[in-house]
Amino acid sequence: MTATDRAIQLAVAAAEAASDKLADDIVAFDVSERMAITDVFLVCSASNDRQVRSVVDSVEEKLRNLGARPASREGEREGRWVLLDYLEIVVHVQHAEERVFYALERLWKDCPTIELPAEVNAGRGPRSGDGE
């Protein structure tokens, strides 16, 4: 089983919205074979709490325009790691320090990545945790 077309559409849209707000290191994992509760994890980084909130707002607006609303939202108050659960996809917007510390990529490294448009990560650094 692989991620649904709708999940991929939402993940790409969320990645584009995050990129528009200069999120770094945007990656999408197809977790559909490992998890029954969602198809895609999208992970991205922001350099400060304000940018985390800005990325979250942008993602929510773009996905709302596609008819999607988050079923739950966690971590907004702290602004260090916000999780948006859209059922088909889960978006993790992490402060850069949390991204390095929690290293979600290591948990999902065996899952296939979803190809995102080239402009999403254009000119941005490599994924946190690469080189291991």
PDB file of N, CA and C in Angstrom, residues 16 26 44 47 89 130:
ATOM      1  N   GLU A  16       4.972  23.277  -0.389  1.00  0.00           N
ATOM      2  CA  GLU A  16       5.063  24.551  -1.100  1.00  0.00           C
ATOM      3  C   GLU A  16       4.743  25.719  -0.171  1.00  0.00           C
ATOM      4  N   ILE A  26      12.810  20.571   3.913  1.00  0.00           N
ATOM      5  CA  ILE A  26      11.458  20.024   3.816  1.00  0.00           C
ATOM      6  C   ILE A  26      11.520  18.630   3.193  1.00  0.00           C
ATOM      7  N   CYS A  44       9.520  19.810   8.375  1.00  0.00           N
ATOM      8  CA  CYS A  44      10.282  20.973   7.939  1.00  0.00           C
ATOM      9  C   CYS A  44      10.781  21.735   9.159  1.00  0.00           C
ATOM     10  N   SER A  47      13.782  28.676  11.674  1.00  0.00           N
ATOM     11  CA  SER A  47      14.905  29.130  12.487  1.00  0.00           C
ATOM     12  C   SER A  47      14.519  29.746  13.821  1.00  0.00           C
ATOM     13  N   ILE A  89      -2.341  13.216   6.115  1.00  0.00           N
ATOM     14  CA  ILE A  89      -0.946  13.629   6.312  1.00  0.00           C
ATOM     15  C   ILE A  89      -0.809  14.237   7.701  1.00  0.00           C
ATOM     16  N   ASP A 130      21.754  14.043   8.068  1.00  0.00           N
ATOM     17  CA  ASP A 130      22.417  13.424   6.932  1.00  0.00           C
ATOM     18  C   ASP A 130      23.868  13.187   7.294  1.00  0.00           C
TER      19      ASP A 130
END
